[in-house]
Tab-separated table of C-alpha atoms in Angstrom:
chain	number	residue	atom	x	y	z
S	1	MET	CA	-3.768	13.999	14.872
S	2	ARG	CA	-7.376	14.419	15.924
S	3	PRO	CA	-9.506	11.320	16.646
S	4	ALA	CA	-11.943	12.040	13.828
S	5	HIS	CA	-9.053	12.184	11.383
S	6	ILE	CA	-7.665	8.889	12.645
S	7	VAL	CA	-11.060	7.261	12.157
S	8	PHE	CA	-11.305	8.846	8.716
S	9	TRP	CA	-7.968	7.457	7.525
S	10	VAL	CA	-8.667	4.024	8.998
S	11	CYS	CA	-11.983	3.976	7.126
S	12	VAL	CA	-10.241	5.112	3.926
S	13	THR	CA	-7.747	2.266	4.286
S	14	PHE	CA	-10.308	-0.464	4.921
S	15	GLY	CA	-12.738	0.904	2.360
S	16	GLY	CA	-9.968	1.197	-0.203
S	17	VAL	CA	-8.832	-2.389	0.281
S	18	TRP	CA	-12.445	-3.585	0.055
S	19	LEU	CA	-12.999	-1.641	-3.159
S	20	GLN	CA	-9.737	-2.922	-4.599
S	21	ASN	CA	-11.027	-6.416	-4.021
S	22	LEU	CA	-14.211	-5.528	-5.884
S	23	VAL	CA	-12.440	-3.789	-8.771
S	24	PRO	CA	-9.027	-5.458	-9.221
S	25	GLY	CA	-6.288	-3.472	-10.895
S	26	VAL	CA	-7.447	-0.068	-9.642
S	27	ASP	CA	-5.778	1.817	-6.781
S	28	PHE	CA	-8.469	3.208	-4.488
S	29	LEU	CA	-5.898	4.443	-1.978
S	30	ALA	CA	-4.063	6.852	-4.298
S	31	PRO	CA	-6.714	9.621	-3.995
S	32	GLY	CA	-6.348	9.335	-0.238
S	33	LEU	CA	-2.597	9.850	-0.535
S	34	ILE	CA	-3.091	13.000	-2.597
S	35	LEU	CA	-5.652	14.254	-0.097
S	36	ALA	CA	-3.267	13.541	2.767
S	37	MET	CA	-0.530	15.502	1.005
S	38	GLN	CA	-2.967	18.384	0.551
S	39	GLU	CA	-4.632	18.461	3.949
S	40	GLU	CA	-2.455	16.743	6.516
S	41	ARG	CA	1.041	17.309	7.837
S	42	TRP	CA	3.768	15.488	5.978
S	43	PRO	CA	4.429	12.760	8.601
S	44	VAL	CA	0.815	11.644	8.188
S	45	SER	CA	1.257	11.361	4.438
S	46	VAL	CA	4.517	9.472	4.848
S	47	TRP	CA	3.008	7.005	7.316
S	48	LEU	CA	-0.055	6.430	5.152
S	49	ALA	CA	2.099	5.936	2.053
S	50	PHE	CA	4.302	3.514	4.001
S	51	ILE	CA	1.349	1.412	5.155
S	52	TRP	CA	-0.415	1.433	1.799
S	53	LEU	CA	2.823	0.607	0.028
S	54	PHE	CA	3.124	-2.590	2.022
S	55	ILE	CA	-0.487	-3.474	1.266
S	56	HIS	CA	0.173	-3.069	-2.445
S	57	GLU	CA	3.438	-4.957	-2.363
S	58	GLY	CA	1.930	-7.785	-0.341
S	59	THR	CA	-1.213	-8.240	-2.343
S	60	GLY	CA	0.259	-7.643	-5.776
S	61	SER	CA	1.992	-10.189	-7.940
S	62	MET	CA	4.777	-7.886	-9.130
S	63	PRO	CA	8.321	-8.018	-7.716
S	64	PHE	CA	9.104	-5.665	-4.850
S	65	GLY	CA	9.655	-2.117	-6.046
S	66	ALA	CA	6.625	-1.648	-8.268
S	67	GLY	CA	4.695	-0.021	-5.429
S	68	ILE	CA	7.562	2.339	-4.658
S	69	LEU	CA	7.692	3.378	-8.297
S	70	TRP	CA	3.914	3.748	-8.332
S	71	TYR	CA	3.574	6.028	-5.316
S	72	GLY	CA	6.892	7.767	-6.008
S	73	ALA	CA	5.750	8.716	-9.467
S	74	LEU	CA	2.355	9.805	-8.128
S	75	ALA	CA	3.965	12.085	-5.540
S	76	GLY	CA	6.344	13.429	-8.151
S	77	ILE	CA	3.553	14.230	-10.590
S	78	TYR	CA	1.611	15.906	-7.790
S	79	PHE	CA	4.542	18.079	-6.662
S	80	PHE	CA	5.326	18.982	-10.242
S	81	GLY	CA	1.693	19.653	-11.101
S	82	HIS	CA	0.771	21.775	-8.121
S	83	TRP	CA	3.281	24.412	-9.249
S	84	LEU	CA	1.340	24.741	-12.485
S	85	PHE	CA	-2.240	24.167	-11.315
S	86	GLU	CA	-4.368	24.938	-8.299
S	87	ALA	CA	-3.745	21.907	-6.068
S	88	ARG	CA	-7.404	21.435	-5.092
S	89	ASN	CA	-8.815	21.965	-8.549
S	90	PHE	CA	-10.972	19.179	-9.902
S	91	LEU	CA	-9.413	19.609	-13.337
S	92	PHE	CA	-5.972	19.042	-11.825
S	93	MET	CA	-7.295	15.903	-10.174
S	94	PHE	CA	-8.651	14.693	-13.495
S	95	ILE	CA	-5.245	15.293	-15.102
S	96	LEU	CA	-3.641	13.474	-12.190
S	97	GLY	CA	-6.058	10.557	-12.690
S	98	ALA	CA	-5.228	10.435	-16.402
S	99	SER	CA	-1.525	10.456	-15.544
S	100	LEU	CA	-2.077	7.646	-13.078
S	101	GLY	CA	-3.960	5.622	-15.668
S	102	SER	CA	-1.147	6.092	-18.174
S	103	MET	CA	1.421	5.275	-15.532
S	104	HIS	CA	-0.417	2.048	-14.682
S	105	PHE	CA	-0.130	1.007	-18.317
S	106	LEU	CA	3.561	1.920	-18.548
S	107	LEU	CA	4.555	0.454	-15.180
S	108	ILE	CA	2.771	-2.860	-15.639
S	109	ASN	CA	4.152	-3.236	-19.153
S	110	LEU	CA	7.652	-2.355	-17.968
S	111	MET	CA	7.511	-4.890	-15.162
S	112	ALA	CA	6.016	-7.507	-17.468
S	113	LEU	CA	8.807	-6.859	-19.966
S	114	LEU	CA	11.476	-7.244	-17.308
S	115	GLN	CA	9.892	-10.435	-15.988
S	116	ASP	CA	9.170	-11.798	-19.467
S	117	TRP	CA	5.462	-11.983	-18.697
S	118	SER	CA	2.594	-11.699	-21.126
S	119	LEU	CA	-0.483	-9.752	-20.095
S	120	PRO	CA	-3.989	-9.453	-21.502
S	121	MET	CA	-3.833	-5.998	-23.070
S	122	ASP	CA	-7.599	-5.472	-23.167
S	123	ARG	CA	-7.871	-5.962	-19.415
S	124	LEU	CA	-4.957	-3.606	-18.809
S	125	LEU	CA	-6.533	-0.861	-20.922
S	126	ILE	CA	-9.830	-1.243	-19.071
S	127	GLU	CA	-8.014	-0.894	-15.750
S	128	CYS	CA	-6.272	2.261	-16.987
S	129	ALA	CA	-9.608	3.782	-18.006
S	130	GLN	CA	-11.159	2.819	-14.666
S	131	GLN	CA	-8.256	4.361	-12.780
S	132	THR	CA	-8.540	7.577	-14.801
S	133	LEU	CA	-12.253	7.948	-14.108
S	134	ILE	CA	-12.352	6.731	-10.522
S	135	PHE	CA	-9.449	8.816	-9.237
S	136	PRO	CA	-10.997	12.336	-9.467
S	137	ILE	CA	-14.431	11.147	-8.349
S	138	GLU	CA	-13.078	9.394	-5.288
S	139	TRP	CA	-10.805	12.322	-4.476
S	140	GLY	CA	-13.817	14.661	-4.635
S	141	LEU	CA	-15.811	12.453	-2.258
S	142	LEU	CA	-12.937	12.104	0.183
S	143	TYR	CA	-12.297	15.849	0.029
S	144	LEU	CA	-15.909	16.612	0.900
S	145	ILE	CA	-15.964	14.139	3.773
S	146	HIS	CA	-12.627	15.331	5.109
S	147	HIS	CA	-13.755	18.978	5.071
S	148	ASN	CA	-16.887	18.095	7.007
S	149	LEU	CA	-15.211	16.157	9.762
S	150	PRO	CA	-16.354	17.382	13.221
S	151	ASP	CA	-13.063	18.865	14.346
S	152	ASN	CA	-11.950	20.177	10.991
S	153	PRO	CA	-11.449	23.976	10.933
S	154	HIS	CA	-12.969	24.026	7.434
S	155	ALA	CA	-16.159	22.282	8.635
S	156	ALA	CA	-19.345	24.291	8.246
W	25	MET	CA	-77.799	-4.735	41.861
W	26	ALA	CA	-77.866	-6.297	38.407
W	27	PRO	CA	-76.403	-3.279	36.632
W	28	GLY	CA	-73.729	-3.064	39.320
W	29	LYS	CA	-72.823	-6.746	38.868
W	30	TRP	CA	-72.771	-6.313	35.107
W	31	VAL	CA	-70.436	-3.332	35.385
W	32	ASN	CA	-68.237	-5.226	37.828
W	33	GLU	CA	-68.017	-8.223	35.512
W	34	GLN	CA	-67.252	-6.050	32.517
W	35	VAL	CA	-64.513	-4.168	34.315
W	36	SER	CA	-62.940	-7.305	35.755
W	37	SER	CA	-63.193	-9.031	32.386
W	38	PHE	CA	-61.591	-6.058	30.668
W	39	TRP	CA	-58.818	-6.007	33.239
W	40	THR	CA	-58.215	-9.721	32.868
W	41	ARG	CA	-58.050	-9.443	29.087
W	42	TYR	CA	-55.728	-6.468	29.418
W	43	LEU	CA	-53.390	-8.390	31.660
W	44	TYR	CA	-53.630	-11.369	29.303
W	45	PHE	CA	-52.672	-9.251	26.310
W	46	VAL	CA	-49.817	-7.681	28.214
W	47	GLY	CA	-48.512	-11.175	28.887
W	48	ILE	CA	-48.946	-12.096	25.252
W	49	ARG	CA	-47.043	-9.002	24.208
W	50	GLN	CA	-44.173	-9.864	26.529
W	51	GLN	CA	-44.189	-13.457	25.348
W	52	ASN	CA	-44.304	-12.279	21.750
W	53	ASP	CA	-41.282	-10.059	22.277
W	54	GLN	CA	-39.418	-12.908	23.924
W	55	LEU	CA	-40.292	-15.289	21.080
W	56	ARG	CA	-39.142	-12.746	18.527
W	57	VAL	CA	-35.765	-12.509	20.242
W	58	GLU	CA	-35.492	-16.294	20.340
W	59	LEU	CA	-36.494	-16.505	16.685
W	60	ASP	CA	-33.792	-14.020	15.698
W	61	ALA	CA	-31.224	-15.983	17.670
W	62	ALA	CA	-32.405	-19.235	16.078
W	63	LYS	CA	-32.223	-17.692	12.600
W	64	GLN	CA	-28.702	-16.497	13.280
W	65	GLU	CA	-27.698	-19.897	14.552
W	66	LEU	CA	-29.305	-21.571	11.553
W	67	ALA	CA	-27.402	-19.323	9.160
W	68	GLY	CA	-24.177	-20.128	10.974
W	69	LEU	CA	-24.887	-23.849	10.877
W	70	ARG	CA	-25.748	-23.719	7.185
W	71	GLU	CA	-22.442	-21.972	6.507
W	72	TYR	CA	-20.711	-24.553	8.674
W	73	ALA	CA	-22.397	-27.401	6.808
W	74	SER	CA	-21.373	-25.861	3.497
W	75	GLU	CA	-17.797	-25.592	4.685
W	76	VAL	CA	-17.840	-29.183	5.884
W	77	GLU	CA	-19.079	-30.285	2.477
W	78	ARG	CA	-16.338	-28.344	0.702
W	79	LEU	CA	-13.660	-29.698	3.029
W	80	ARG	CA	-15.016	-33.213	2.580
W	81	GLN	CA	-14.681	-32.831	-1.165
W	82	LEU	CA	-11.165	-31.506	-0.687
W	83	LEU	CA	-10.301	-34.479	1.498
W	84	SER	CA	-11.741	-36.824	-1.101
W	85	LEU	CA	-8.951	-35.762	-3.393
W	86	THR	CA	-6.535	-38.658	-3.206
W	87	PRO	CA	-2.965	-37.609	-3.877
W	88	PRO	CA	-0.926	-39.815	-6.180
W	89	VAL	CA	1.651	-42.209	-4.850
W	90	ASP	CA	4.662	-40.432	-3.322
W	91	TRP	CA	2.642	-37.226	-2.988
W	92	THR	CA	0.884	-35.792	0.019
W	93	ARG	CA	-1.515	-32.887	0.375
W	94	LEU	CA	-2.072	-29.838	2.547
W	95	GLY	CA	-5.292	-27.868	2.716
W	96	ALA	CA	-5.225	-24.080	2.494
W	97	ARG	CA	-7.789	-21.310	2.658
W	98	ILE	CA	-7.950	-18.562	0.055
W	99	ILE	CA	-7.623	-15.241	1.837
W	100	SER	CA	-7.578	-12.866	-1.098
W	101	HIS	CA	-8.157	-12.852	-4.796
W	102	ARG	CA	-6.513	-10.499	-7.275
W	103	LEU	CA	-6.214	-7.189	-5.452
W	104	GLY	CA	-4.694	-3.773	-6.076
W	105	PRO	CA	-2.920	-2.044	-8.938
W	106	ASN	CA	0.105	-4.339	-8.804
W	107	ALA	CA	-1.927	-7.484	-9.349
W	108	ALA	CA	-0.910	-7.986	-12.943
W	109	LEU	CA	-1.260	-11.748	-12.963
W	110	GLU	CA	-4.228	-14.005	-12.333
W	111	THR	CA	-3.399	-14.937	-8.798
W	112	PHE	CA	-4.812	-15.405	-5.331
W	113	LEU	CA	-3.369	-15.582	-1.849
W	114	ILE	CA	-3.597	-18.585	0.473
W	115	ASP	CA	-3.015	-18.743	4.206
W	116	LYS	CA	-0.127	-21.211	4.074
W	117	GLY	CA	3.466	-20.239	3.474
W	118	SER	CA	7.013	-21.415	3.869
W	119	ALA	CA	6.431	-21.945	7.596
W	120	HIS	CA	3.992	-24.736	6.630
W	121	GLY	CA	6.358	-26.306	4.114
W	122	VAL	CA	5.013	-24.605	1.006
W	123	THR	CA	7.599	-24.203	-1.739
W	124	VAL	CA	7.628	-22.408	-5.059
W	125	ASN	CA	6.032	-24.370	-7.915
W	126	ALA	CA	4.046	-26.633	-5.579
W	127	PRO	CA	0.904	-27.811	-7.431
W	128	VAL	CA	-2.410	-26.372	-6.249
W	129	VAL	CA	-5.553	-28.387	-6.854
W	130	SER	CA	-9.239	-28.321	-6.071
W	131	PRO	CA	-11.646	-31.268	-5.954
W	132	ASP	CA	-12.465	-30.514	-9.593
W	133	GLY	CA	-8.953	-30.360	-10.919
W	134	VAL	CA	-5.756	-28.381	-11.220
W	135	VAL	CA	-5.986	-24.755	-10.076
W	136	GLY	CA	-2.418	-23.558	-10.552
W	137	ARG	CA	0.933	-23.530	-8.828
W	138	VAL	CA	2.701	-21.543	-6.155
W	139	LEU	CA	4.289	-18.453	-7.654
W	140	ARG	CA	5.951	-16.936	-4.602
W	141	ILE	CA	5.931	-17.523	-0.886
W	142	SER	CA	6.212	-15.675	2.381
W	143	PRO	CA	6.341	-17.239	5.854
W	144	THR	CA	2.557	-17.306	6.343
W	145	ALA	CA	1.085	-16.825	2.863
W	146	ALA	CA	1.677	-17.833	-0.723
W	147	THR	CA	0.661	-16.425	-4.094
W	148	ILE	CA	-0.917	-18.911	-6.481
W	149	LEU	CA	-0.663	-18.482	-10.242
W	150	LEU	CA	-3.886	-19.739	-11.817
W	151	ILE	CA	-3.903	-21.845	-14.951
W	152	THR	CA	-6.064	-19.157	-16.588
W	153	ASP	CA	-3.169	-16.682	-16.548
W	154	PRO	CA	-1.483	-16.159	-19.933
W	155	ASN	CA	1.869	-17.016	-18.368
W	156	SER	CA	0.700	-20.472	-17.277
W	157	ARG	CA	1.531	-23.430	-19.488
W	158	ILE	CA	0.980	-27.044	-18.479
W	159	PRO	CA	1.818	-30.101	-20.589
W	160	VAL	CA	-1.266	-32.282	-20.767
W	161	VAL	CA	-2.544	-35.388	-22.443
W	162	SER	CA	-6.117	-36.076	-23.471
W	163	GLN	CA	-7.685	-38.711	-21.293
W	164	LYS	CA	-9.291	-40.803	-24.014
W	165	ASN	CA	-7.120	-40.442	-27.126
W	166	ARG	CA	-3.843	-39.792	-25.239
W	167	THR	CA	-2.984	-36.854	-27.485
W	168	GLN	CA	-0.385	-34.579	-25.969
W	169	GLY	CA	-0.302	-30.794	-25.959
W	170	VAL	CA	0.318	-27.745	-23.826
W	171	VAL	CA	-2.533	-25.926	-22.086
W	172	LYS	CA	-2.072	-22.162	-22.031
W	173	GLY	CA	-4.162	-19.619	-20.155
W	174	GLU	CA	-5.682	-16.727	-22.047
W	175	GLY	CA	-6.760	-14.479	-19.223
W	176	PRO	CA	-9.781	-14.122	-16.960
W	177	THR	CA	-13.205	-15.181	-18.230
W	178	LYS	CA	-11.562	-16.689	-21.302
W	179	GLU	CA	-11.124	-20.286	-22.277
W	180	LEU	CA	-7.782	-22.036	-22.216
W	181	THR	CA	-6.089	-23.015	-25.447
W	182	LEU	CA	-4.461	-26.343	-26.184
W	183	GLN	CA	-1.331	-25.770	-28.207
W	184	TYR	CA	0.967	-27.898	-30.339
W	185	VAL	CA	-1.543	-30.592	-31.246
W	186	PRO	CA	-0.751	-31.748	-34.807
W	187	GLN	CA	-3.456	-31.602	-37.430
W	188	GLY	CA	-3.935	-35.339	-37.686
W	189	ALA	CA	-3.922	-36.064	-33.967
W	190	PRO	CA	-7.172	-37.582	-32.648
W	191	ILE	CA	-8.959	-35.429	-30.090
W	192	GLU	CA	-12.623	-34.915	-29.279
W	193	GLU	CA	-14.855	-32.221	-27.866
W	194	GLY	CA	-15.782	-32.927	-24.264
W	195	GLU	CA	-12.611	-34.874	-23.632
W	196	ILE	CA	-10.832	-34.239	-20.349
W	197	LEU	CA	-7.233	-33.061	-20.406
W	198	VAL	CA	-5.032	-34.414	-17.644
W	199	THR	CA	-1.505	-33.502	-16.651
W	200	SER	CA	1.206	-35.473	-18.363
W	201	GLY	CA	3.799	-34.786	-15.675
W	202	LEU	CA	6.492	-33.937	-18.208
W	203	GLU	CA	7.346	-30.619	-16.572
W	204	GLU	CA	8.085	-32.370	-13.242
W	205	ILE	CA	5.850	-29.977	-11.321
W	206	PHE	CA	2.431	-31.647	-11.452
W	207	PRO	CA	1.892	-35.337	-10.847
W	208	LYS	CA	0.629	-37.275	-13.795
W	209	GLY	CA	-3.108	-37.708	-14.313
W	210	LEU	CA	-4.652	-34.671	-12.615
W	211	PRO	CA	-7.647	-33.286	-14.534
W	212	VAL	CA	-7.006	-29.792	-15.910
W	213	ALA	CA	-9.713	-28.810	-18.376
W	214	ARG	CA	-12.475	-30.033	-20.671
W	215	ILE	CA	-12.193	-29.501	-24.421
W	216	THR	CA	-14.963	-27.297	-25.773
W	217	THR	CA	-14.053	-26.702	-29.422
W	218	VAL	CA	-11.728	-28.350	-31.890
W	219	GLY	CA	-10.977	-26.431	-35.071
W	220	ARG	CA	-8.538	-26.316	-37.905
W	221	SER	CA	-6.598	-23.514	-39.506
W	222	GLY	CA	-5.493	-23.692	-43.095
W	223	SER	CA	-2.067	-22.231	-42.552
W	224	SER	CA	-1.179	-23.682	-39.172
W	225	LEU	CA	0.432	-27.019	-38.560
W	226	PHE	CA	-1.538	-27.421	-35.366
W	227	GLN	CA	-5.199	-27.679	-34.446
W	228	LEU	CA	-7.062	-24.798	-32.801
W	229	ILE	CA	-8.418	-26.234	-29.569
W	230	ASN	CA	-10.156	-24.439	-26.709
W	231	ALA	CA	-10.785	-25.884	-23.275
W	232	GLN	CA	-12.745	-24.866	-20.219
W	233	PRO	CA	-11.100	-25.012	-16.798
W	234	LEU	CA	-12.807	-27.361	-14.380
W	235	PHE	CA	-13.033	-24.853	-11.522
W	236	SER	CA	-14.550	-21.428	-11.062
W	237	PRO	CA	-11.903	-19.023	-9.732
W	238	ARG	CA	-14.320	-16.688	-7.954
W	239	GLN	CA	-16.104	-19.548	-6.170
W	240	LEU	CA	-13.021	-21.238	-4.769
W	241	GLU	CA	-12.575	-20.901	-1.027
W	242	GLU	CA	-10.261	-23.764	-0.140
W	243	VAL	CA	-7.596	-25.511	-2.167
W	244	GLY	CA	-5.150	-28.330	-1.680
W	245	LEU	CA	-1.399	-28.222	-2.151
W	246	LEU	CA	0.540	-31.283	-3.234
W	247	PHE	CA	4.042	-32.166	-2.108
W	248	ARG	CA	6.422	-34.892	-3.051
W	249	THR	CA	7.246	-37.160	-0.145
W	250	THR	CA	9.658	-39.912	-1.079
W	251	SER	CA	11.272	-38.852	-4.293
W	252	LEU	CA	15.027	-38.440	-4.264
W	253	GLN	CA	15.342	-39.730	-0.707
W	254	PRO	CA	18.047	-42.260	0.052
W	255	ALA	CA	16.981	-45.877	-0.057
W	256	GLY	CA	16.042	-47.219	3.314
W	257	ALA	CA	15.009	-43.828	4.687
W	258	ALA	CA	11.630	-43.848	6.362
W	259	ALA	CA	8.908	-42.036	4.466
W	260	PRO	CA	7.116	-39.285	6.423
W	261	ALA	CA	3.555	-39.703	7.567
W	262	PRO	CA	1.127	-39.095	4.693
W	263	THR	CA	-0.924	-36.583	6.633
W	264	GLN	CA	2.016	-34.295	7.367
W	265	PRO	CA	3.110	-31.864	4.677
W	266	VAL	CA	6.643	-32.423	3.642
W	267	SER	CA	8.740	-30.091	1.601
W	268	PRO	CA	10.060	-31.528	-1.587
W	269	VAL	CA	13.639	-32.564	-1.251
W	270	VAL	CA	14.577	-30.963	-4.535
W	271	THR	CA	12.706	-28.005	-6.019
W	272	PRO	CA	11.440	-29.184	-9.371
W	273	ALA	CA	12.863	-27.381	-12.340
W	274	PRO	CA	10.293	-25.322	-14.253
W	275	LEU	CA	11.511	-26.319	-17.681
W	276	PRO	CA	12.647	-29.723	-18.885
W	277	ALA	CA	15.449	-28.138	-20.889
W	278	ARG	CA	16.912	-26.467	-17.827
W	279	SER	CA	16.452	-29.638	-15.850
W	280	ALA	CA	18.270	-31.705	-18.427
W	281	LYS	CA	21.015	-29.142	-18.634
W	282	GLY	CA	21.538	-29.096	-14.922
W	283	LEU	CA	21.662	-32.857	-14.501
W	284	LYS	CA	25.002	-34.498	-14.251
W	285	SER	CA	25.670	-37.875	-15.695
W	286	PRO	CA	26.293	-40.528	-13.037
W	287	ALA	CA	29.861	-40.893	-14.169
W	288	ALA	CA	30.507	-37.195	-13.703
W	289	ILE	CA	29.304	-37.077	-10.087
W	290	PRO	CA	32.083	-37.656	-7.591
W	291	PRO	CA	31.158	-39.942	-4.717
W	292	ALA	CA	30.421	-38.487	-1.338
W	293	PRO	CA	32.976	-38.925	1.396
W	294	GLY	CA	32.691	-42.327	2.954
W	295	GLN	CA	30.552	-43.691	0.117
W	296	GLY	CA	31.395	-45.548	-3.055
W	297	ALA	CA	33.857	-48.299	-3.780
W	298	PRO	CA	37.399	-48.253	-2.432
W	299	LEU	CA	39.855	-46.559	-4.681
W	300	PRO	CA	42.122	-48.696	-6.867
W	301	PRO	CA	45.817	-48.502	-6.174
W	302	PRO	CA	47.335	-45.399	-7.705
W	303	PRO	CA	49.183	-45.931	-10.930
W	304	PRO	CA	52.885	-45.268	-10.932
W	305	ALA	CA	53.710	-41.683	-11.710
W	306	PRO	CA	55.451	-41.146	-15.025
W	307	ALA	CA	59.089	-40.445	-14.534
W	308	PRO	CA	59.522	-37.571	-17.005
W	309	GLN	CA	56.745	-35.388	-15.450
W	310	PRO	CA	56.752	-35.854	-11.703
W	311	ALA	CA	55.810	-32.320	-10.766
W	312	PRO	CA	52.122	-32.053	-12.078
W	313	ALA	CA	51.093	-35.424	-10.671
W	314	ALA	CA	52.441	-34.576	-7.280
W	315	ALA	CA	50.975	-31.067	-7.315
W	316	LYS	CA	47.334	-32.101	-8.067
W	317	PRO	CA	46.502	-35.382	-6.360
W	318	ALA	CA	42.826	-34.438	-5.865
W	319	GLU	CA	42.276	-33.965	-9.578
W	320	ALA	CA	43.800	-37.336	-10.262
W	321	VAL	CA	41.383	-38.937	-7.802
W	322	LYS	CA	38.413	-37.185	-9.441
W	323	LYS	CA	39.460	-38.393	-12.880
W	324	ARG	CA	39.720	-41.925	-11.567
W	325	ASP	CA	36.254	-41.651	-10.057
W	326	ALA	CA	34.793	-40.302	-13.268
W	327	ALA	CA	36.212	-43.171	-15.265
W	328	LYS	CA	34.978	-45.726	-12.756
W	329	PRO	CA	31.863	-47.697	-13.915
W	330	ASP	CA	28.567	-47.364	-12.019
W	331	ALA	CA	28.441	-51.034	-11.233
W	332	ALA	CA	30.981	-50.516	-8.505
W	333	LYS	CA	28.696	-48.135	-6.585
W	334	PRO	CA	26.195	-49.349	-4.026
W	335	GLU	CA	22.516	-49.537	-4.958
W	336	ALA	CA	21.540	-46.898	-2.452
W	337	GLU	CA	23.994	-44.447	-3.937
W	338	LYS	CA	22.477	-44.920	-7.365
W	339	LYS	CA	18.961	-44.299	-6.117
W	340	ARG	CA	19.991	-41.169	-4.343
W	341	ARG	CA	21.428	-39.651	-7.489
W	342	LYS	CA	18.654	-40.724	-9.784
W	343	PRO	CA	16.711	-37.648	-11.000
W	344	ALA	CA	12.972	-37.461	-10.300
W	345	ARG	CA	12.062	-38.017	-13.892
W	346	THR	CA	10.067	-41.105	-13.172
W	347	GLU	CA	7.570	-39.053	-11.148
W	348	GLY	CA	4.429	-38.378	-13.117
W	349	GLN	CA	5.623	-39.721	-16.432
């Protein structure tokens, strides 16, 4: 991998964790995973997903496995969706964000049900809406930055 | 000659002033650098003084008898999509003696309890989480209830307070210690509103937690030190964190269910009173008595009164119910 790309993904990781601290309940690393699956070779995506999975599992309060379900479902929706849509279409990203928001609601409720937890539903719905809106916007920004990296063949 | 002298004086004066200003410029630059360094040092010292003040307040928290404390730094608040509960991470884990359900306090009052642990970090469940329930008693009127979290930026609710029970706005709620997790008497919240509902048997009471979750930077963890230890055993130093000998049960019902009556606990090897002479085996059924001698010994021990056991043995088996009650 080229040095500029390494710096880019390191910045995405640190920036994502910082933003997740600012806006709890929203995954700021998921757009990066989709971008990695679109633009990078698959080992890069696997390594990034592996690292980010541990960040989510370590910082979250859910039992181990929620992060695997989260990123597994995201990758599954992406692979299923890119047969039907243009993979780099903003509309597809918006649909993916909406799916992620819905999945956040379902996954958290499922885990809460299994653990016999009670959750504030209003906060959960707000997080789902934030995830739906933030996902395509962040993906668009990351896509633009990634395409303008110095050693990117797509760079102008 | 006079014009020449005048020109000479003017030129030399100009040159002197020029050199003087150059020196001032250099000195000014140097002073600016020193001022920046001093400002940076001042900011660092102010932060240091603030930290010292916070740690001093944390140290002023006196743990109850038979409890000791351990300071910890908050390294992360609620973070990421999997952070469903109101939690934060601290920099102490099982390697430092932290155990699940250990009480977490601040100088203002109870913060929460340890939800899960790793070797170098622990997740703390705040009392503002909807899954947190703490039995409390009001400090002035001694009215009991259960404080339940309602989520972030929301007040706590005090449940199961009967309609006629005396309780006042502004009263401090302290832990009652009935759940065997928190020591008795730690401040939890301040009552803000007391209301009544026509259909409910209980009062509608809201309370404000005594700490601000987003402003916390350091917390203290409490550990039992001497409970359930054999009599005569030396208590550990109060400054060293000690793991609780027995993990406290989260619910009194489970605790009561799991406890064995003293008569049902067989004595440990080498402890307890000497066994009485075995009764003569009945003649018609020799085979079962000879086949299960261990069961016969257990039955004898179970029927034996507690007065025959040493005092130390009794203390060792006594459940930690006296703590915080």
